[in-house]
Coordinates of C-alpha atoms in Angstrom, one line a residue:
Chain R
X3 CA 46.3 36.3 -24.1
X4 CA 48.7 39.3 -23.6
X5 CA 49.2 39.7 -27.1
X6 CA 45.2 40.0 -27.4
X7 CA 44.8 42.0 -24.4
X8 CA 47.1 45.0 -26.2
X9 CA 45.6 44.2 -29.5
X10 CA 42.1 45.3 -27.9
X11 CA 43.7 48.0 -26.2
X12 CA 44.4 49.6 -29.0
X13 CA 41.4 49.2 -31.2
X14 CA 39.1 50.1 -28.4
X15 CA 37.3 52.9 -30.5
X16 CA 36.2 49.8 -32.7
X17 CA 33.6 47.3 -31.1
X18 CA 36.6 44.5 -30.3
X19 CA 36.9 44.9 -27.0
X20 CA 33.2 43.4 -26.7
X21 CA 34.8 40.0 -27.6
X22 CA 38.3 39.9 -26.1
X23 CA 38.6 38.4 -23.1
X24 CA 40.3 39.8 -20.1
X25 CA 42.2 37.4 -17.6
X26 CA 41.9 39.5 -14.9
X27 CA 38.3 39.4 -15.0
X28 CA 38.0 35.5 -15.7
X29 CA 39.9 35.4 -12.0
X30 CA 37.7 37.8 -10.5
X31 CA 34.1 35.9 -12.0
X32 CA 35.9 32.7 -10.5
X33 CA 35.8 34.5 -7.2
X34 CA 32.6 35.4 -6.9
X35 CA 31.3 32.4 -8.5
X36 CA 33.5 30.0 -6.1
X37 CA 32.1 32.7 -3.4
X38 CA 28.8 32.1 -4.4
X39 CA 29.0 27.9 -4.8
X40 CA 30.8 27.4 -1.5
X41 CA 28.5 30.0 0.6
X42 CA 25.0 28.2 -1.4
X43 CA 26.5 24.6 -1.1
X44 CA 26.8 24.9 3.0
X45 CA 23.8 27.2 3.7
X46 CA 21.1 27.4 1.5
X47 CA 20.7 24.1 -0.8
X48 CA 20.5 21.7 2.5
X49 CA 18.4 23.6 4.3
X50 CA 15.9 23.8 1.4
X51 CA 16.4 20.3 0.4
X52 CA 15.5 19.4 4.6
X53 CA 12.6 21.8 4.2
X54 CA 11.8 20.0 1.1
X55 CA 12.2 16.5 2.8
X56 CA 10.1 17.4 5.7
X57 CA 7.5 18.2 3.8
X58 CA 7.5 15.2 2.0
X59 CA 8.1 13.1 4.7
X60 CA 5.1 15.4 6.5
X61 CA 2.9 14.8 3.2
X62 CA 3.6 10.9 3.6
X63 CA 3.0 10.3 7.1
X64 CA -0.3 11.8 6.8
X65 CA -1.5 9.7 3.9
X66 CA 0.0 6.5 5.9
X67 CA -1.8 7.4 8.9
X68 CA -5.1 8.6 6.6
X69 CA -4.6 5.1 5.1
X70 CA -4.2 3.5 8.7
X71 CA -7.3 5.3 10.1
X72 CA -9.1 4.0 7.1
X73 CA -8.1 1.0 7.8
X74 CA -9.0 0.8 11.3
X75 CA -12.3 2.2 10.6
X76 CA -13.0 -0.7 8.2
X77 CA -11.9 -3.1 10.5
X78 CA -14.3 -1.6 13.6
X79 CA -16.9 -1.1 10.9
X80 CA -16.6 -5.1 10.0
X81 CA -16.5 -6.0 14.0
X82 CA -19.7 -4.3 14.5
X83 CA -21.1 -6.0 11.1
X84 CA -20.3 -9.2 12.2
X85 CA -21.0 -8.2 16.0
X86 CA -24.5 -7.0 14.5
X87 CA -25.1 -10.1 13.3
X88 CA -24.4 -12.1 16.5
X89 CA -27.2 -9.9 17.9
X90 CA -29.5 -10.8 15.0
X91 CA -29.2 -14.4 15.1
X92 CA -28.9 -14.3 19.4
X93 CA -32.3 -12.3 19.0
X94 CA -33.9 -14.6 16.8
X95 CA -32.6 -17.7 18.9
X96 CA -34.2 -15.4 22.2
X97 CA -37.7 -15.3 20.3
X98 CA -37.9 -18.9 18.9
X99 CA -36.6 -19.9 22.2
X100 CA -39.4 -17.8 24.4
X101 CA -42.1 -19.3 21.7
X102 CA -41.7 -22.3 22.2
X103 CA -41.9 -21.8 25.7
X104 CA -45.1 -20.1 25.3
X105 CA -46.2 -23.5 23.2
X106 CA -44.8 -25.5 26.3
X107 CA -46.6 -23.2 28.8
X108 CA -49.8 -23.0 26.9
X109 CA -49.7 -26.7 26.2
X110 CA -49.2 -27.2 30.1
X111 CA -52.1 -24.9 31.2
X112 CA -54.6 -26.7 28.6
X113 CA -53.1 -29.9 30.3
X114 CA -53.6 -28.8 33.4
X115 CA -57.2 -27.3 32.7
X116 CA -57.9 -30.5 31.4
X117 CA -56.9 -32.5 34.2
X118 CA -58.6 -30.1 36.5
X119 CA -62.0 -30.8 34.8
X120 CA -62.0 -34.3 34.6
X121 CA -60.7 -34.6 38.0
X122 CA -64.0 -31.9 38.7
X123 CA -65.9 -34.3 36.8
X124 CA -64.7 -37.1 38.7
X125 CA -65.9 -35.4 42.1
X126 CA -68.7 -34.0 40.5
X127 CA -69.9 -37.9 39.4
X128 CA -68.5 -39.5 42.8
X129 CA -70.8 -37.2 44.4
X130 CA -73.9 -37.7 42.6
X131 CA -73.6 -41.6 42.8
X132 CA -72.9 -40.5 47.1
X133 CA -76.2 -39.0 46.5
X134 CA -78.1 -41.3 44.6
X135 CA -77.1 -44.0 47.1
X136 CA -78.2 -42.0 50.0
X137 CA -81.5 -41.4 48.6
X138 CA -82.0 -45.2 47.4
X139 CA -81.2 -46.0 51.0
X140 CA -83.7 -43.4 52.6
X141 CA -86.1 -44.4 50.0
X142 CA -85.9 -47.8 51.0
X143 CA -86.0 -46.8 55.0
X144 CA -89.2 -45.2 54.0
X145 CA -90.7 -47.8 52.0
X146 CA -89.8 -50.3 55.0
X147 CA -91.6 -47.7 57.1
X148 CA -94.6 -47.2 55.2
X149 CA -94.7 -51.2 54.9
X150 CA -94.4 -51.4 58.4
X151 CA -97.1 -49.1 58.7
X152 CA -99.6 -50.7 56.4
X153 CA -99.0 -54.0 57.5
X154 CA -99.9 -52.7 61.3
X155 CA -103.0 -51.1 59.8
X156 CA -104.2 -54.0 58.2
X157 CA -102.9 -57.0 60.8
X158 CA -103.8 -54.6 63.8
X159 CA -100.9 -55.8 65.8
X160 CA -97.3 -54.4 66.6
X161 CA -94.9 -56.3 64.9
X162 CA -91.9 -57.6 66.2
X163 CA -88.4 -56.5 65.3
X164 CA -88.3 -60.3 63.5
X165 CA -91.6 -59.7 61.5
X166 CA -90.8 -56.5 60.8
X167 CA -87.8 -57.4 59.4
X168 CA -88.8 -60.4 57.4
X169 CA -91.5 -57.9 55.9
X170 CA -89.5 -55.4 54.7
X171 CA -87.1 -58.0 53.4
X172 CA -90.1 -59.6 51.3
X173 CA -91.2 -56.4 50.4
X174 CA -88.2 -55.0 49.1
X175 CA -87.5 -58.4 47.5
X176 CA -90.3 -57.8 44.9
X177 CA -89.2 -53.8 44.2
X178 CA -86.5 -53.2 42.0
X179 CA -84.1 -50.8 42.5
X180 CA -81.9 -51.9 40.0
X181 CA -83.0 -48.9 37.7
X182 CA -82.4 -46.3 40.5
X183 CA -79.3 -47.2 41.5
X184 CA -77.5 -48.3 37.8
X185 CA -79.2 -45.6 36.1
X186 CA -76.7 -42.5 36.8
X187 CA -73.8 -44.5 37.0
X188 CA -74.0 -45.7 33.6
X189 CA -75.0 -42.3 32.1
X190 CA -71.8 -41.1 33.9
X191 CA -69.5 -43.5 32.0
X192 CA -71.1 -42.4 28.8
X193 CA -70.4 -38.7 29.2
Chain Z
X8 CA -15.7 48.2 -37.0
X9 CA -15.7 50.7 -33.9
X10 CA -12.9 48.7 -32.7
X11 CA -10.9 49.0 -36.1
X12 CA -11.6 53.0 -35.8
X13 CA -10.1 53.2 -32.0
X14 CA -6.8 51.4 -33.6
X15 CA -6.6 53.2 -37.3
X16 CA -7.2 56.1 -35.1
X17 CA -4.3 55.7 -32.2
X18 CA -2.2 54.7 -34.8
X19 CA -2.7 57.9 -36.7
X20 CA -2.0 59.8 -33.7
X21 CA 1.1 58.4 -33.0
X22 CA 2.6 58.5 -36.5
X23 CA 1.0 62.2 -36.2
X24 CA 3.2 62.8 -33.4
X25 CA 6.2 61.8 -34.6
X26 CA 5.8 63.9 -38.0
X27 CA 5.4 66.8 -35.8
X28 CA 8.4 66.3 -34.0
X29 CA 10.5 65.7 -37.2
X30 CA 8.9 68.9 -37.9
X31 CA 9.3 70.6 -35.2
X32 CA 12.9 69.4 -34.3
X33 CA 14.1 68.7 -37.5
X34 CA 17.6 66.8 -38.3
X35 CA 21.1 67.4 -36.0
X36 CA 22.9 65.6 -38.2
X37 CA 24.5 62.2 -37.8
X38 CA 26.1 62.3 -34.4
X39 CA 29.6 60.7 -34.9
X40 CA 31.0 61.3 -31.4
X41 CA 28.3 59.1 -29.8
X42 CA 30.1 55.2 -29.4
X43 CA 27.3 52.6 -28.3
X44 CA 29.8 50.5 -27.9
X45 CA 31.3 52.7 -24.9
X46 CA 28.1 51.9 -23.3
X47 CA 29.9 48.2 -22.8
X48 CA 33.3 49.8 -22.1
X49 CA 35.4 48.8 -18.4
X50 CA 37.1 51.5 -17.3
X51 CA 39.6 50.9 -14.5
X52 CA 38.0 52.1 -11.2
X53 CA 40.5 51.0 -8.7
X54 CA 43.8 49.9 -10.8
X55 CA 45.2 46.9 -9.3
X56 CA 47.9 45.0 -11.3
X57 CA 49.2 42.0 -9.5
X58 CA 52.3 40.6 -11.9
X59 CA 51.5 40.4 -15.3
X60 CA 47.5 40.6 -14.6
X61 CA 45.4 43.1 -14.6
X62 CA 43.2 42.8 -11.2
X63 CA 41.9 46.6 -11.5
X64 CA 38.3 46.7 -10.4
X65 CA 35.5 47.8 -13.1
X66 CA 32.2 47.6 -13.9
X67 CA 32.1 44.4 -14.9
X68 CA 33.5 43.1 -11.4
X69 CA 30.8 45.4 -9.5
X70 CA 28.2 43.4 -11.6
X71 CA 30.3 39.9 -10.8
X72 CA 29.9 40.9 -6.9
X73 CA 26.6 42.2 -7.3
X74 CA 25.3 39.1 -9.1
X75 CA 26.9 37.1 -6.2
X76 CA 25.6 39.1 -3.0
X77 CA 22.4 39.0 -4.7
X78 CA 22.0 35.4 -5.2
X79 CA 23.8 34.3 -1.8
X80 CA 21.4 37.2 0.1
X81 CA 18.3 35.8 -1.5
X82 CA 19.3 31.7 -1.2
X83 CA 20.2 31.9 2.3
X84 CA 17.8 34.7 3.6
X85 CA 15.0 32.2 2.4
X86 CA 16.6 29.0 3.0
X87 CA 16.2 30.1 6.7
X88 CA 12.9 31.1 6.4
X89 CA 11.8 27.7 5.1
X90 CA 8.5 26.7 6.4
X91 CA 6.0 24.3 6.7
X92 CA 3.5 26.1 4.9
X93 CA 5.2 28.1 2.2
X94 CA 4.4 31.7 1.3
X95 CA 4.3 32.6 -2.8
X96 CA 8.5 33.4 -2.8
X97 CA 9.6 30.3 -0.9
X98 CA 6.7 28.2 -3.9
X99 CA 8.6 29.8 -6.4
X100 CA 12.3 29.7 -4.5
X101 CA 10.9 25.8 -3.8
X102 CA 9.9 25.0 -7.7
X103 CA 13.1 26.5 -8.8
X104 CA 14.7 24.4 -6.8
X105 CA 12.8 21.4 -7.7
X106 CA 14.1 22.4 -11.7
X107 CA 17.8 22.5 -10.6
X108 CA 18.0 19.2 -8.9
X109 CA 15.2 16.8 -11.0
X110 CA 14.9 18.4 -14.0
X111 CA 18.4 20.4 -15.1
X112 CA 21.1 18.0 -13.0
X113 CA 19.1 14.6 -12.4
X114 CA 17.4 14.7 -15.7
X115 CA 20.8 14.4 -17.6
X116 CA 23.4 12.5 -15.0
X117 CA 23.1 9.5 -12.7
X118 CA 22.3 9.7 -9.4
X119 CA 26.1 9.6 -8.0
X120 CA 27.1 12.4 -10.4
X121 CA 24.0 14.2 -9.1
X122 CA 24.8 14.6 -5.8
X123 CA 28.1 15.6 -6.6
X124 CA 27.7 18.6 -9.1
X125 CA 24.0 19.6 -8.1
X126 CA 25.2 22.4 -5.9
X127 CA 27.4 23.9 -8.8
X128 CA 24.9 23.3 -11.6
X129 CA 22.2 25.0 -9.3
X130 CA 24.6 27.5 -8.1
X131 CA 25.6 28.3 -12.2
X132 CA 22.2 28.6 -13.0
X133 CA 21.0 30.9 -10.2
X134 CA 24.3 33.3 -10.7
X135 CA 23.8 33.3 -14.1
X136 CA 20.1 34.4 -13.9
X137 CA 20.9 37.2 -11.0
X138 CA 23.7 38.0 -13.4
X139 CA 21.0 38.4 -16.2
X140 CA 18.4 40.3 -14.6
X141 CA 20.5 42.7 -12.3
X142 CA 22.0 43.5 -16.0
X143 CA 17.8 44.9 -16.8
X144 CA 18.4 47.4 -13.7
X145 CA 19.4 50.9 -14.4
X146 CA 22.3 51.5 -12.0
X147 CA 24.8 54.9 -12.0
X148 CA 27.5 53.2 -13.2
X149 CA 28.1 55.0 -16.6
X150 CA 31.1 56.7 -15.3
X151 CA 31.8 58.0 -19.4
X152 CA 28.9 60.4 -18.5
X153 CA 28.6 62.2 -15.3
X154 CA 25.5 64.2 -14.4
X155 CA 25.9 67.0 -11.6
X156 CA 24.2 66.8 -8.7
X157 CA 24.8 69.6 -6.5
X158 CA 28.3 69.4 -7.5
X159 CA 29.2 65.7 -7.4
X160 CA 29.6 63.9 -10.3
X161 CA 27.0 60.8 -10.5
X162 CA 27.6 58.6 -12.9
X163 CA 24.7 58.7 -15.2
X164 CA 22.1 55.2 -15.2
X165 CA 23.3 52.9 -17.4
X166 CA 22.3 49.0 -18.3
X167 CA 25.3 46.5 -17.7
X168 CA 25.7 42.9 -16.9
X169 CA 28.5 40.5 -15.9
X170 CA 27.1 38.1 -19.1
X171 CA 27.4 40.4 -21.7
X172 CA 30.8 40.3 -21.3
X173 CA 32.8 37.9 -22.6
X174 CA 34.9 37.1 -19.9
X175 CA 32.4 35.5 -17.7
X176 CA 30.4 32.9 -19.7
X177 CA 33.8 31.9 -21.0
X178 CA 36.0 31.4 -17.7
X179 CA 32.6 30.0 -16.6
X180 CA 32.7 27.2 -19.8
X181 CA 36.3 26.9 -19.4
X182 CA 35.8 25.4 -15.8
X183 CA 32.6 23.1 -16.8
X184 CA 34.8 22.3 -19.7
X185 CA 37.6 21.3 -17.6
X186 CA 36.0 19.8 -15.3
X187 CA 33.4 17.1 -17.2
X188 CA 36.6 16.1 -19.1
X189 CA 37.9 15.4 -15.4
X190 CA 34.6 13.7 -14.8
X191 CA 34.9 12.1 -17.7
X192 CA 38.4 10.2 -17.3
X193 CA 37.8 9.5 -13.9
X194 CA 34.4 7.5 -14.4
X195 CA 35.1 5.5 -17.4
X196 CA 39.5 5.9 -17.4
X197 CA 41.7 8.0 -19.6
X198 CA 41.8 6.0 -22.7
X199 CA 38.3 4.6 -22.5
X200 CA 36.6 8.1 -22.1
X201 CA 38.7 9.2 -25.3
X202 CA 37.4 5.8 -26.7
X203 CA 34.3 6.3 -25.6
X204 CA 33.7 9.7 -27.8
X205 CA 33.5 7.2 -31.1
X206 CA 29.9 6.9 -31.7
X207 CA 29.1 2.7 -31.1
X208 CA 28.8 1.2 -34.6
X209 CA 31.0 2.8 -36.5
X210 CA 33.0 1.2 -39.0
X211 CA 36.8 0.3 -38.1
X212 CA 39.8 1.5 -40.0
X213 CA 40.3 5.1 -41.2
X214 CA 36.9 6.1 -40.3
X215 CA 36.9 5.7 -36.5
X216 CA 40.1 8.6 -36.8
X217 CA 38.1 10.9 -39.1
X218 CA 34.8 10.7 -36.6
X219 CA 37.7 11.1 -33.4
X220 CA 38.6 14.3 -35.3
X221 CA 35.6 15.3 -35.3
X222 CA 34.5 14.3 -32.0
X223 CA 37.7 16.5 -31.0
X224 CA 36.8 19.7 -32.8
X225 CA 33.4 19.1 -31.7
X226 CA 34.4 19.1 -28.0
X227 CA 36.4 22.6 -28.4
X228 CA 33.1 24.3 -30.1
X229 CA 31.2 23.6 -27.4
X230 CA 34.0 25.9 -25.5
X231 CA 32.9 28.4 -28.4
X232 CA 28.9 27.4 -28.4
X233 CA 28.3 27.6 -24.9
X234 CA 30.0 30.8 -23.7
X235 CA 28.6 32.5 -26.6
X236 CA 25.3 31.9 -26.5
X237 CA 25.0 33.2 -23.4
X238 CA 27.2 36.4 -23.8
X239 CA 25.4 37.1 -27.2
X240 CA 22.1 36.2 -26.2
X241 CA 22.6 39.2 -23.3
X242 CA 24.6 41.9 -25.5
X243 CA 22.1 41.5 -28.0
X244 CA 19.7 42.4 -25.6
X245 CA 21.0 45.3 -24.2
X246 CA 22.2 46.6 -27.6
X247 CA 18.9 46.4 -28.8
X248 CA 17.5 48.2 -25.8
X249 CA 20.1 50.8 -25.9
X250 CA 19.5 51.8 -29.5
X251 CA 15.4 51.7 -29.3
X252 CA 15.0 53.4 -25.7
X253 CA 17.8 56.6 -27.5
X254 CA 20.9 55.4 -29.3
X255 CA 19.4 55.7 -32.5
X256 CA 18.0 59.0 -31.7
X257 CA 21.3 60.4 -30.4
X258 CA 22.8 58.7 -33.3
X259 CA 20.8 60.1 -36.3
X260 CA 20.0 63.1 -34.2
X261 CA 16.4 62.6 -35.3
X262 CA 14.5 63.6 -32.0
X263 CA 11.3 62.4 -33.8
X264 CA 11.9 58.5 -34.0
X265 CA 12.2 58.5 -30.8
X266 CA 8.4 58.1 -30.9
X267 CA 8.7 54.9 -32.7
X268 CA 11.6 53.0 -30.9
X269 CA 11.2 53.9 -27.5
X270 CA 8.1 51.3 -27.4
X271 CA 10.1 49.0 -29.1
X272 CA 12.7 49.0 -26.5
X273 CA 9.7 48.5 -23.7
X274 CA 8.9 45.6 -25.7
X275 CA 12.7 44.3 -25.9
X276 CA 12.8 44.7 -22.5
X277 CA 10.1 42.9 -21.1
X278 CA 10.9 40.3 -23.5
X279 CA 14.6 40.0 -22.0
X280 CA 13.6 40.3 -18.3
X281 CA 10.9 38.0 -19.2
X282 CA 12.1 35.2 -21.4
X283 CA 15.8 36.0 -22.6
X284 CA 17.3 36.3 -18.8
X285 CA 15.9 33.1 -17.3
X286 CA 15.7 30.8 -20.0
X287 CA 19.6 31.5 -21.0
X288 CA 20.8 31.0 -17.5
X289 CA 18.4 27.3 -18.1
X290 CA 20.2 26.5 -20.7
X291 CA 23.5 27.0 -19.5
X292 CA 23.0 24.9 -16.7
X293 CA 21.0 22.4 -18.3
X294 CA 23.9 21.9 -21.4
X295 CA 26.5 21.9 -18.4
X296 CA 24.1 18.7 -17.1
X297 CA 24.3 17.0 -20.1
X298 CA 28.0 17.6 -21.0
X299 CA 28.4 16.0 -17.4
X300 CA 25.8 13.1 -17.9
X301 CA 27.0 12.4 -21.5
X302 CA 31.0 12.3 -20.2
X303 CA 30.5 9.9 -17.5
X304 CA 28.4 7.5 -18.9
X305 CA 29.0 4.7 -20.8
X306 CA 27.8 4.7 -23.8
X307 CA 28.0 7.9 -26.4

């Protein structure tokens, strides 16, 4: 190296000296180089490879937690699906429940009404045949009266409680009443 | 067509120009004093001889000391200004960064290597590239030629770099060198490593010496092909600046081509800052990689 080192000393109004290497500046370039490594080793590279890290830890959490609020969202999006649903069918159980309860109540009232009529009727029928009975009876007081009446007219003499009696009884015997009395109870059976 | 004029006509003008300086100026005469080369020259600022060496301080150790202030300044000043939401320097601090480690040293060793020599690969490339590109700024360094400034001397601005000397791309092969070899025997053992430079598949006998020989002349070329490439890559460059932007000029002493090589150099030079300079310090530390990756694993 020496020998090259004088060798381009002296030909250094040629170009050699471009080529020929020089020891002393091979020590000095590992200086500054080993400078350099040692100085970029402890204080720059880590630090940019944390910076680097965080940001891809950064970058990761936030599609992990992008992922997890997706996922959460479909889950409370599929709760209220199925929770919508419940509703439906809870709705649909509340208005076939509530019709049929208008069928029962609407079946009861015609029941009822029903009920209330004929039992109407029934009065209505009981007191017609009350009626019809009274008025046979005063019919037949009157006919025994006007009997009794004629009969004095014609006999010119008061009767006794006994004749009288006896008269009306043979009067009435030959009247029939049988068509006053049966009439409206039958035609109530028929309606 | 009125495009075509604009150009046939700017192009006249410029040739026009430089005829009328040839005219005007005429010929010095070839300039035989004027050394480029001197441009390149270390002259010993502070002589410092320890032993047999030669420590003396130059130049070329300015641009060593430069180179490394400037890349441990930058790294560190941003490493602590690392934030959450990058600005436009720590993007491109953060995708160079991204190169060095997955592309340059994980692309070409395993893991365990990885983590062992990613600090030196990315610290070889980033010195090597602030080598590069402080060597494209014009600093007073050319202490050949002094201009007078009220009576000082300045050294006049001059275009250097560590790289374009020899020195440095070689001490800095010699250690990558050194040191895969090391790699190298301690990952697969001494005689398996040596084995391991015999291609698999190749025939026994006197064949597996001849392909060992050249394996072994191989391995010293690379001391050759990788310190050189660099080194020449970045002379070449500022050669070819120093002759467009006035070398030529001062050496013909023809004032008027001056016209015509001064854009050239622009062109050289945003062609070195802008390719030449990075992608040489990439491929330094990139063939470092693989030297490592191909050393310590198993296969050839």
């Amino acid at each position: 190296m020496l020998a090259v080192l004088t060798f381009a000393a002296t030909e250094e109004e040629s170009g050699n000296f471009l080529v020929t290497p020089g020891l002393g500046l091979m020590i000095w370039t590992l200086i500054a180089f080993g400078i350099t490594y040692l100085i970029l080793r402890r204080l720059a590279f880590p630090r940019i490879q944390e910076a680097l890290d965080r940001r891809a830890n950064a970058i990761e959490e936030s599609i992990e937690h992008a992922a997890r609020t997706r996922k959460e969202a479909d889950e409370l999006l599929a709760e209220y699906r199925e929770r919508l649903t419940e509703a439906r069918e809870q709705a649909d159980q509340i208005i076939a429940r509530a019709r049929k309860a208008a069928e029962n109540a609407e079946r009861e009232a015609a029941a009822e009404s029903r009920q209330k009529r004929e039992e109407l009727m029934e009065q209505t029928r009981r007191d017609i045949e009350a009626e019809t009975r009274r008025a046979i009876q005063e019919l037949r007081r009157e006919v025994a009266d006007l009997t009794v009446m004629a009969t004095e007219r014609v006999t010119r003499k008061t009767l006794t409680a006994e004749d009288q009696r006896k008269l009306v009884e043979e009067a009435l015997a030959d009247l029939d009443f049988s068509a006053l009395s049966g009439g409206p109870a039958n035609g109530g059976a028929e309606r | 067509m009125r495009t075509i004029h604009k150009i046939l006509l700017g192009v006249a003008a410029w040739v026009g120009v430089g005829i009328l300086l040839g005219v005007a100026f005429g010929s010095d005469g070839k300039n035989e004093e004027f050394k480029p080369q001197n441009e390149f020259k270390l002259d010993d600022w502070v002589p410092l001889q320890i032993g047999p060496l030669d420590m003396s301080i130059n130049k070329a150790v300015l641009y060593l000391f430069l180179a490394s202030a400037g890349t441990i300044f930058a790294m560190t000043w941003i490493a602590r200004r690392m934030q959450d939401k990058p600005n436009r320097v720590q993007t491109a601090v953060e995708a160079a960064y991204v190169l060095m480690r997955d592309n340059i040293t994980k692309g070409n060793m395993d893991s365990r290597m990885a983590s062992r020599w990613f600090a030196f690969v990315g610290t070889l490339f980033l010195f090597i590239w602030f080598s590069n590109m402080i060597g494209y700024l014009p600093l007073p360094t050319n202490t050949h030629e002094k201009v007078d400034v009220l009576g000082f001397g300045i050294p006049s601005f001059a275009l250097y770099a560590a790289t374009a000397n020899i020195s440095i791309p070689l001490v800095l092969t010699l250690f990558v060198w050194v040191a895969y070899h090391v790699e190298g025997v301690r990952a697969q053992g001494f005689i398996p490593y040596f084995k391991s430079w015999i291609p698999a598949g190749t025939p026994g006998g006197p064949m597996k010496g001849v392909i060992f020989v050249i394996e072994v002349i191989s391995q010293f070329v690379r001391i050759i092909s990788l310190s050189v490439r660099l080194f020449a890559n970045i002379l070449a460059g500022h050669l070819l600046i120093l002759f467009m932007a006035g070398g030529l000029v001062v050496l013909l002493g023809l004032a008027a081509i001056g016209v015509f090589t001064l854009p050239m150099a622009i062109a050289f030079y945003i062609f070195e800052v802008g390719l030449v300079a990075t992608l040489q310090a990439f491929i330094f530390a990139t063939l470092t990689s693989i030297y490592f990756g191909g050393a310590t694993s198993a296969h050839h």
